[in-house]
Amino acid sequence: MAVSYVLRFKIFAFIIVCFILWQTFRHFPFQDDTEQELLLHKEVIEPSQAVNSVITPILVSVFYEALCPDSRSFFTKHLLPTYEKIPHLIKVDLIPYGKAKTESVGDGYTFSCQHGPVECKANKIHACAITKIPEPDVRLRYTTCMISDNMNPLEIGQQCAQEHNVRWEQIAECAVSAEGDNLLKLHGDKTNSLHPRISFVPTILLDKKFESQPAVLKNLFKEVCKKVISQTSQLVPECS
């Protein structure tokens, strides 16, 4: 009888202990593996997304001439390739004028260009294209296409327009009108406002500042990436 009583007491005590332990641990915030993975997924952001969300694109201002061999080389070997690698990290501002000169004649203007009248005509077509083509990528590809062979600017302008699905008529009309003259005059004013004045074409500004021109002309991608990294103090995967 005594043994039965002791056994019942032990069973009762065991049940009480189990109940207390259950009540204690049931309030602990355990998470299964799936819940933990979801939380980690919410907190982890791809490195490129984290960086790109806070980066202000570097403004690359290109002061150039349409028939300048060095300008052509910069467009084809550095500017367009860099844009294609990191389009979200740069904003391109094209200023076709270089060492040209503007003279006021009545209500209009005449221009003399370093590489002759053909270059003035090509500069005007570039100026009009920059205004008439709203998409930055198409604008850059079109002007790069033109500068690759600008000796007959009207012909190559139309050919490049066809290649890049650009409305040539509005560019051509602009280039032979007062609108084209006014646009080229504005590019001249912008060029002549630089301090110091340009001594070499092309001249490249990064965020409106003169950087080391030899370094920029040699490797634009590298110099833009250096500037991006210095501003963000973060690793930029696209620049690796």
Short mmCIF file of N, CA, C and O in Angstrom, two decimals, residues 18-128:
data_model
loop_
_atom_site.label_atom_id
_atom_site.label_comp_id
_atom_site.label_asym_id
_atom_site.label_seq_id
_atom_site.Cartn_x
_atom_site.Cartn_y
_atom_site.Cartn_z
N CYS A 18 6.82 18.55 -15.43
CA CYS A 18 6.66 18.67 -16.89
C CYS A 18 5.78 19.85 -17.25
O CYS A 18 6.03 20.59 -18.22
N PHE A 19 4.70 20.05 -16.48
CA PHE A 19 3.79 21.17 -16.75
C PHE A 19 4.51 22.51 -16.57
O PHE A 19 4.36 23.44 -17.37
N ILE A 20 5.30 22.60 -15.48
CA ILE A 20 6.04 23.86 -15.23
C ILE A 20 7.03 24.14 -16.35
O ILE A 20 7.16 25.27 -16.84
N LEU A 21 7.77 23.10 -16.76
CA LEU A 21 8.73 23.28 -17.85
C LEU A 21 8.04 23.68 -19.14
O LEU A 21 8.52 24.55 -19.89
N TRP A 22 6.91 23.08 -19.43
CA TRP A 22 6.15 23.42 -20.64
C TRP A 22 5.70 24.86 -20.62
O TRP A 22 5.80 25.59 -21.59
N GLN A 23 5.17 25.30 -19.44
CA GLN A 23 4.72 26.68 -19.31
C GLN A 23 5.88 27.65 -19.46
O GLN A 23 5.72 28.76 -19.98
N THR A 24 7.05 27.24 -19.02
CA THR A 24 8.22 28.13 -19.11
C THR A 24 8.71 28.28 -20.53
O THR A 24 8.92 29.38 -21.03
N PHE A 25 8.92 27.17 -21.21
CA PHE A 25 9.53 27.20 -22.53
C PHE A 25 8.57 27.57 -23.65
O PHE A 25 9.00 27.97 -24.73
N ARG A 26 7.27 27.46 -23.41
CA ARG A 26 6.32 27.78 -24.47
C ARG A 26 6.34 29.26 -24.85
O ARG A 26 5.89 29.66 -25.91
N HIS A 27 6.87 30.13 -23.97
CA HIS A 27 6.91 31.58 -24.23
C HIS A 27 8.23 32.02 -24.86
O HIS A 27 8.40 33.18 -25.16
N PHE A 28 9.20 31.11 -24.99
CA PHE A 28 10.46 31.48 -25.62
C PHE A 28 10.25 31.67 -27.12
O PHE A 28 9.61 30.86 -27.77
N PRO A 29 10.85 32.75 -27.73
CA PRO A 29 10.62 33.06 -29.16
C PRO A 29 11.46 32.20 -30.09
O PRO A 29 12.34 32.66 -30.79
N PHE A 30 11.22 30.87 -30.05
CA PHE A 30 11.95 30.02 -30.98
C PHE A 30 11.42 30.21 -32.40
O PHE A 30 10.25 30.44 -32.61
N GLN A 31 12.32 30.06 -33.35
CA GLN A 31 11.93 30.16 -34.76
C GLN A 31 12.46 28.94 -35.48
O GLN A 31 13.56 28.47 -35.19
N ASP A 32 11.66 28.45 -36.38
CA ASP A 32 12.17 27.33 -37.15
C ASP A 32 13.12 27.85 -38.22
O ASP A 32 13.27 29.06 -38.41
N ASP A 33 13.77 26.91 -38.92
CA ASP A 33 14.77 27.29 -39.91
C ASP A 33 14.18 28.16 -41.00
O ASP A 33 14.82 29.09 -41.49
N THR A 34 12.95 27.90 -41.41
CA THR A 34 12.32 28.67 -42.48
C THR A 34 12.14 30.12 -42.08
O THR A 34 12.42 31.05 -42.84
N GLU A 35 11.68 30.34 -40.82
CA GLU A 35 11.48 31.71 -40.35
C GLU A 35 12.80 32.46 -40.28
O GLU A 35 12.90 33.63 -40.64
N GLN A 36 13.85 31.77 -39.80
CA GLN A 36 15.15 32.42 -39.72
C GLN A 36 15.67 32.79 -41.11
O GLN A 36 16.24 33.87 -41.31
N GLU A 37 15.47 31.91 -42.09
CA GLU A 37 15.92 32.21 -43.44
C GLU A 37 15.18 33.40 -44.02
O GLU A 37 15.75 34.23 -44.72
N LEU A 38 13.89 33.51 -43.73
CA LEU A 38 13.11 34.64 -44.24
C LEU A 38 13.63 35.95 -43.67
O LEU A 38 13.73 36.96 -44.37
N LEU A 39 13.92 35.94 -42.35
CA LEU A 39 14.44 37.15 -41.73
C LEU A 39 15.79 37.54 -42.32
O LEU A 39 16.06 38.71 -42.59
N LEU A 40 16.64 36.54 -42.51
CA LEU A 40 17.94 36.83 -43.10
C LEU A 40 17.78 37.36 -44.51
O LEU A 40 18.48 38.28 -44.92
N HIS A 41 16.85 36.82 -45.25
CA HIS A 41 16.62 37.27 -46.62
C HIS A 41 16.16 38.72 -46.66
O HIS A 41 16.53 39.48 -47.55
N LYS A 42 15.37 39.12 -45.68
CA LYS A 42 14.89 40.51 -45.63
C LYS A 42 16.03 41.46 -45.32
O LYS A 42 16.06 42.60 -45.78
N GLU A 43 17.00 41.00 -44.51
CA GLU A 43 18.07 41.88 -44.08
C GLU A 43 19.22 41.96 -45.10
O GLU A 43 19.94 42.94 -45.17
N VAL A 44 19.39 40.90 -45.89
CA VAL A 44 20.50 40.85 -46.84
C VAL A 44 20.10 41.54 -48.14
O VAL A 44 19.09 41.22 -48.73
N ILE A 45 20.92 42.50 -48.58
CA ILE A 45 20.70 43.19 -49.85
C ILE A 45 21.92 42.96 -50.71
O ILE A 45 23.05 42.98 -50.22
N GLU A 46 21.70 42.71 -51.96
CA GLU A 46 22.83 42.52 -52.85
C GLU A 46 23.73 43.75 -52.79
O GLU A 46 23.25 44.89 -52.76
N PRO A 47 25.07 43.56 -52.77
CA PRO A 47 25.99 44.68 -52.67
C PRO A 47 25.74 45.76 -53.70
O PRO A 47 25.74 46.94 -53.39
N SER A 48 25.51 45.38 -54.96
CA SER A 48 25.32 46.39 -56.00
C SER A 48 24.06 47.19 -55.76
O SER A 48 24.00 48.39 -56.02
N GLN A 49 22.97 46.52 -55.20
CA GLN A 49 21.74 47.25 -54.93
C GLN A 49 21.96 48.24 -53.80
O GLN A 49 21.47 49.37 -53.83
N ALA A 50 22.69 47.84 -52.78
CA ALA A 50 22.93 48.71 -51.64
C ALA A 50 23.71 49.94 -52.05
O ALA A 50 23.43 51.06 -51.64
N VAL A 51 24.72 49.76 -52.92
CA VAL A 51 25.55 50.88 -53.34
C VAL A 51 24.80 51.77 -54.31
O VAL A 51 24.75 52.98 -54.15
N ASN A 52 24.18 51.16 -55.32
CA ASN A 52 23.53 51.96 -56.37
C ASN A 52 22.41 52.83 -55.83
O ASN A 52 22.10 53.87 -56.38
N SER A 53 21.78 52.40 -54.71
CA SER A 53 20.64 53.14 -54.19
C SER A 53 21.06 54.49 -53.61
O SER A 53 20.23 55.36 -53.45
N VAL A 54 22.36 54.66 -53.30
CA VAL A 54 22.79 55.91 -52.67
C VAL A 54 23.77 56.69 -53.54
O VAL A 54 24.24 57.74 -53.13
N ILE A 55 24.09 56.19 -54.70
CA ILE A 55 25.09 56.85 -55.54
C ILE A 55 24.45 57.90 -56.44
O ILE A 55 23.44 57.65 -57.07
N THR A 56 25.07 59.07 -56.46
CA THR A 56 24.71 60.09 -57.44
C THR A 56 25.65 59.92 -58.62
O THR A 56 26.88 59.91 -58.43
N PRO A 57 25.13 59.74 -59.83
CA PRO A 57 26.01 59.51 -60.99
C PRO A 57 27.03 60.63 -61.15
O PRO A 57 26.75 61.80 -60.88
N ILE A 58 28.22 60.27 -61.60
CA ILE A 58 29.27 61.24 -61.87
C ILE A 58 28.96 61.95 -63.18
O ILE A 58 28.69 61.30 -64.20
N LEU A 59 28.97 63.27 -63.16
CA LEU A 59 28.73 64.04 -64.38
C LEU A 59 30.02 64.10 -65.19
O LEU A 59 31.03 64.63 -64.72
N VAL A 60 29.97 63.55 -66.39
CA VAL A 60 31.13 63.57 -67.28
C VAL A 60 30.85 64.58 -68.40
O VAL A 60 30.04 64.33 -69.28
N SER A 61 31.51 65.73 -68.32
CA SER A 61 31.32 66.79 -69.32
C SER A 61 32.44 66.68 -70.35
O SER A 61 33.62 66.74 -70.00
N VAL A 62 32.04 66.56 -71.61
CA VAL A 62 33.02 66.35 -72.69
C VAL A 62 33.01 67.55 -73.63
O VAL A 62 32.04 67.78 -74.36
N PHE A 63 34.08 68.31 -73.60
CA PHE A 63 34.25 69.45 -74.49
C PHE A 63 35.08 68.98 -75.68
O PHE A 63 36.27 68.69 -75.53
N TYR A 64 34.45 68.91 -76.86
CA TYR A 64 35.11 68.23 -77.98
C TYR A 64 34.81 68.92 -79.30
O TYR A 64 34.04 69.89 -79.38
N GLU A 65 35.43 68.39 -80.36
CA GLU A 65 35.20 68.84 -81.73
C GLU A 65 34.86 67.63 -82.58
O GLU A 65 35.44 66.55 -82.42
N ALA A 66 33.95 67.80 -83.51
CA ALA A 66 33.42 66.68 -84.28
C ALA A 66 34.45 66.03 -85.21
O ALA A 66 34.34 64.85 -85.52
N LEU A 67 35.46 66.80 -85.66
CA LEU A 67 36.46 66.24 -86.55
C LEU A 67 37.81 66.03 -85.87
O LEU A 67 38.80 65.71 -86.53
N CYS A 68 37.85 66.18 -84.59
CA CYS A 68 39.12 66.04 -83.86
C CYS A 68 39.46 64.56 -83.67
O CYS A 68 38.67 63.80 -83.09
N PRO A 69 40.62 64.11 -84.12
CA PRO A 69 41.00 62.70 -83.96
C PRO A 69 41.04 62.25 -82.49
O PRO A 69 40.64 61.12 -82.18
N ASP A 70 41.53 63.12 -81.61
CA ASP A 70 41.58 62.76 -80.18
C ASP A 70 40.18 62.65 -79.59
O ASP A 70 39.93 61.81 -78.72
N SER A 71 39.27 63.50 -80.06
CA SER A 71 37.88 63.41 -79.61
C SER A 71 37.27 62.09 -80.07
O SER A 71 36.58 61.40 -79.32
N ARG A 72 37.53 61.75 -81.33
CA ARG A 72 37.01 60.49 -81.87
C ARG A 72 37.53 59.30 -81.05
O ARG A 72 36.77 58.39 -80.69
N SER A 73 38.81 59.32 -80.75
CA SER A 73 39.41 58.22 -79.99
C SER A 73 38.79 58.12 -78.59
O SER A 73 38.50 57.02 -78.10
N PHE A 74 38.55 59.27 -77.97
CA PHE A 74 37.98 59.26 -76.62
C PHE A 74 36.56 58.70 -76.64
O PHE A 74 36.18 57.89 -75.79
N PHE A 75 35.76 59.12 -77.61
CA PHE A 75 34.38 58.62 -77.71
C PHE A 75 34.35 57.10 -77.91
O PHE A 75 33.62 56.39 -77.23
N THR A 76 35.11 56.64 -78.87
CA THR A 76 35.01 55.24 -79.28
C THR A 76 35.71 54.28 -78.34
O THR A 76 35.25 53.14 -78.14
N LYS A 77 36.81 54.72 -77.71
CA LYS A 77 37.60 53.81 -76.87
C LYS A 77 37.33 53.96 -75.37
O LYS A 77 37.66 53.04 -74.61
N HIS A 78 36.77 55.09 -74.97
CA HIS A 78 36.61 55.32 -73.53
C HIS A 78 35.19 55.72 -73.11
O HIS A 78 34.61 55.11 -72.22
N LEU A 79 34.65 56.74 -73.76
CA LEU A 79 33.36 57.28 -73.30
C LEU A 79 32.22 56.27 -73.46
O LEU A 79 31.54 55.93 -72.49
N LEU A 80 32.00 55.80 -74.67
CA LEU A 80 30.92 54.85 -74.90
C LEU A 80 31.16 53.52 -74.16
O LEU A 80 30.24 53.02 -73.50
N PRO A 81 32.37 52.94 -74.22
CA PRO A 81 32.59 51.70 -73.46
C PRO A 81 32.36 51.86 -71.96
O PRO A 81 31.81 50.96 -71.31
N THR A 82 32.75 53.00 -71.39
CA THR A 82 32.53 53.23 -69.96
C THR A 82 31.05 53.34 -69.66
O THR A 82 30.55 52.77 -68.68
N TYR A 83 30.33 54.06 -70.51
CA TYR A 83 28.89 54.19 -70.32
C TYR A 83 28.21 52.83 -70.39
O TYR A 83 27.30 52.54 -69.60
N GLU A 84 28.64 52.00 -71.31
CA GLU A 84 28.01 50.69 -71.46
C GLU A 84 28.30 49.78 -70.26
O GLU A 84 27.50 48.91 -69.93
N LYS A 85 29.43 49.98 -69.60
CA LYS A 85 29.77 49.19 -68.41
C LYS A 85 29.01 49.67 -67.18
O LYS A 85 28.52 48.86 -66.39
N ILE A 86 28.91 50.98 -67.00
CA ILE A 86 28.32 51.52 -65.77
C ILE A 86 27.35 52.67 -66.09
O ILE A 86 27.55 53.80 -65.63
N PRO A 87 26.30 52.41 -66.85
CA PRO A 87 25.39 53.51 -67.25
C PRO A 87 24.72 54.19 -66.07
O PRO A 87 24.36 55.37 -66.16
N HIS A 88 24.55 53.46 -64.96
CA HIS A 88 23.88 54.03 -63.78
C HIS A 88 24.84 54.87 -62.94
O HIS A 88 24.40 55.55 -62.01
N LEU A 89 26.13 54.84 -63.27
CA LEU A 89 27.12 55.56 -62.46
C LEU A 89 27.63 56.83 -63.12
O LEU A 89 28.39 57.58 -62.49
N ILE A 90 27.24 57.07 -64.38
CA ILE A 90 27.69 58.30 -65.03
C ILE A 90 26.54 58.98 -65.77
O ILE A 90 25.59 58.35 -66.22
N LYS A 91 26.66 60.29 -65.87
CA LYS A 91 25.74 61.11 -66.66
C LYS A 91 26.61 61.91 -67.63
O LYS A 91 27.51 62.63 -67.20
N VAL A 92 26.34 61.77 -68.92
CA VAL A 92 27.21 62.37 -69.94
C VAL A 92 26.63 63.70 -70.43
O VAL A 92 25.45 63.78 -70.79
N ASP A 93 27.48 64.72 -70.44
CA ASP A 93 27.11 66.04 -70.96
C ASP A 93 28.06 66.35 -72.12
O ASP A 93 29.27 66.48 -71.92
N LEU A 94 27.51 66.46 -73.33
CA LEU A 94 28.32 66.67 -74.52
C LEU A 94 28.29 68.14 -74.94
O LEU A 94 27.22 68.74 -75.05
N ILE A 95 29.48 68.69 -75.20
CA ILE A 95 29.60 70.10 -75.60
C ILE A 95 30.47 70.18 -76.85
O ILE A 95 31.71 70.27 -76.77
N PRO A 96 29.87 70.12 -78.03
CA PRO A 96 30.65 70.16 -79.28
C PRO A 96 30.98 71.59 -79.71
O PRO A 96 30.13 72.31 -80.22
N TYR A 97 32.23 71.98 -79.51
CA TYR A 97 32.65 73.32 -79.91
C TYR A 97 34.18 73.40 -79.97
O TYR A 97 34.75 73.78 -80.98
N GLY A 98 34.82 73.04 -78.87
CA GLY A 98 36.28 73.03 -78.82
C GLY A 98 36.90 74.40 -78.97
O GLY A 98 36.56 75.33 -78.25
N LYS A 99 37.80 74.52 -79.94
CA LYS A 99 38.53 75.78 -80.14
C LYS A 99 37.92 76.62 -81.27
O LYS A 99 38.60 77.46 -81.87
N ALA A 100 36.66 76.43 -81.53
CA ALA A 100 35.97 77.22 -82.55
C ALA A 100 35.81 78.67 -82.08
O ALA A 100 36.05 78.99 -80.91
N LYS A 101 35.40 79.52 -82.99
CA LYS A 101 35.14 80.93 -82.68
C LYS A 101 33.79 81.33 -83.25
O LYS A 101 33.39 80.86 -84.31
N THR A 102 33.12 82.21 -82.52
CA THR A 102 31.79 82.68 -82.92
C THR A 102 31.83 84.17 -83.22
O THR A 102 32.44 84.95 -82.46
N GLU A 103 31.17 84.55 -84.29
CA GLU A 103 31.08 85.98 -84.64
C GLU A 103 29.61 86.33 -84.87
O GLU A 103 28.90 85.61 -85.58
N SER A 104 29.17 87.41 -84.24
CA SER A 104 27.80 87.87 -84.44
C SER A 104 27.69 88.60 -85.76
O SER A 104 28.49 89.50 -86.06
N VAL A 105 26.69 88.21 -86.55
CA VAL A 105 26.44 88.86 -87.85
C VAL A 105 24.95 89.16 -87.93
O VAL A 105 24.13 88.27 -88.11
N GLY A 106 24.60 90.44 -87.77
CA GLY A 106 23.19 90.82 -87.76
C GLY A 106 22.48 90.14 -86.61
O GLY A 106 22.89 90.25 -85.45
N ASP A 107 21.41 89.39 -86.92
CA ASP A 107 20.66 88.68 -85.89
C ASP A 107 21.15 87.24 -85.69
O ASP A 107 20.57 86.49 -84.90
N GLY A 108 22.21 86.87 -86.43
CA GLY A 108 22.67 85.49 -86.34
C GLY A 108 24.15 85.40 -86.02
O GLY A 108 24.77 86.34 -85.51
N TYR A 109 24.73 84.23 -86.34
CA TYR A 109 26.13 83.98 -86.01
C TYR A 109 26.81 83.24 -87.15
O TYR A 109 26.18 82.51 -87.91
N THR A 110 28.11 83.46 -87.24
CA THR A 110 28.94 82.63 -88.10
C THR A 110 30.03 82.02 -87.24
O THR A 110 30.39 82.57 -86.19
N PHE A 111 30.56 80.89 -87.71
CA PHE A 111 31.52 80.15 -86.89
C PHE A 111 32.75 79.80 -87.72
O PHE A 111 32.67 79.56 -88.93
N SER A 112 33.88 79.81 -87.07
CA SER A 112 35.11 79.28 -87.68
C SER A 112 35.63 78.19 -86.75
O SER A 112 35.70 78.39 -85.53
N CYS A 113 35.93 77.04 -87.33
CA CYS A 113 36.30 75.88 -86.52
C CYS A 113 37.73 75.44 -86.81
O CYS A 113 38.27 75.70 -87.90
N GLN A 114 38.33 74.78 -85.85
CA GLN A 114 39.74 74.40 -85.94
C GLN A 114 40.03 73.52 -87.16
O GLN A 114 41.09 73.64 -87.77
N HIS A 115 39.06 72.67 -87.53
CA HIS A 115 39.28 71.77 -88.66
C HIS A 115 38.44 72.19 -89.88
O HIS A 115 38.13 71.36 -90.74
N GLY A 116 38.08 73.46 -89.94
CA GLY A 116 37.44 73.98 -91.12
C GLY A 116 35.91 73.96 -91.10
O GLY A 116 35.28 73.53 -90.13
N PRO A 117 35.30 74.44 -92.20
CA PRO A 117 33.84 74.57 -92.30
C PRO A 117 33.08 73.26 -92.12
O PRO A 117 31.96 73.25 -91.59
N VAL A 118 33.67 72.16 -92.57
CA VAL A 118 32.99 70.87 -92.43
C VAL A 118 32.79 70.55 -90.95
O VAL A 118 31.75 70.02 -90.54
N GLU A 119 33.80 70.87 -90.15
CA GLU A 119 33.67 70.62 -88.71
C GLU A 119 32.57 71.49 -88.10
O GLU A 119 31.82 71.01 -87.23
N CYS A 120 32.44 72.73 -88.54
CA CYS A 120 31.37 73.58 -88.02
C CYS A 120 30.01 72.97 -88.33
O CYS A 120 29.10 72.96 -87.49
N LYS A 121 29.87 72.44 -89.56
CA LYS A 121 28.61 71.80 -89.94
C LYS A 121 28.36 70.57 -89.07
O LYS A 121 27.25 70.34 -88.57
N ALA A 122 29.41 69.77 -88.85
CA ALA A 122 29.27 68.57 -88.02
C ALA A 122 28.97 68.93 -86.57
O ALA A 122 28.15 68.29 -85.91
N ASN A 123 29.63 69.98 -86.06
CA ASN A 123 29.36 70.42 -84.68
C ASN A 123 27.90 70.81 -84.50
O ASN A 123 27.28 70.51 -83.48
N LYS A 124 27.35 71.45 -85.54
CA LYS A 124 25.93 71.86 -85.45
C LYS A 124 25.01 70.64 -85.45
O LYS A 124 24.01 70.61 -84.74
N ILE A 125 25.35 69.65 -86.26
CA ILE A 125 24.53 68.44 -86.27
C ILE A 125 24.60 67.76 -84.90
O ILE A 125 23.58 67.30 -84.36
N HIS A 126 25.79 67.71 -84.32
CA HIS A 126 25.93 67.15 -82.98
C HIS A 126 25.10 67.95 -81.97
O HIS A 126 24.41 67.37 -81.13
N ALA A 127 25.19 69.27 -82.06
CA ALA A 127 24.45 70.13 -81.12
C ALA A 127 22.95 69.88 -81.23
O ALA A 127 22.23 69.80 -80.22
N CYS A 128 22.47 69.73 -82.44
CA CYS A 128 21.04 69.48 -82.65
C CYS A 128 20.65 68.09 -82.16
O CYS A 128 19.59 67.91 -81.56
#
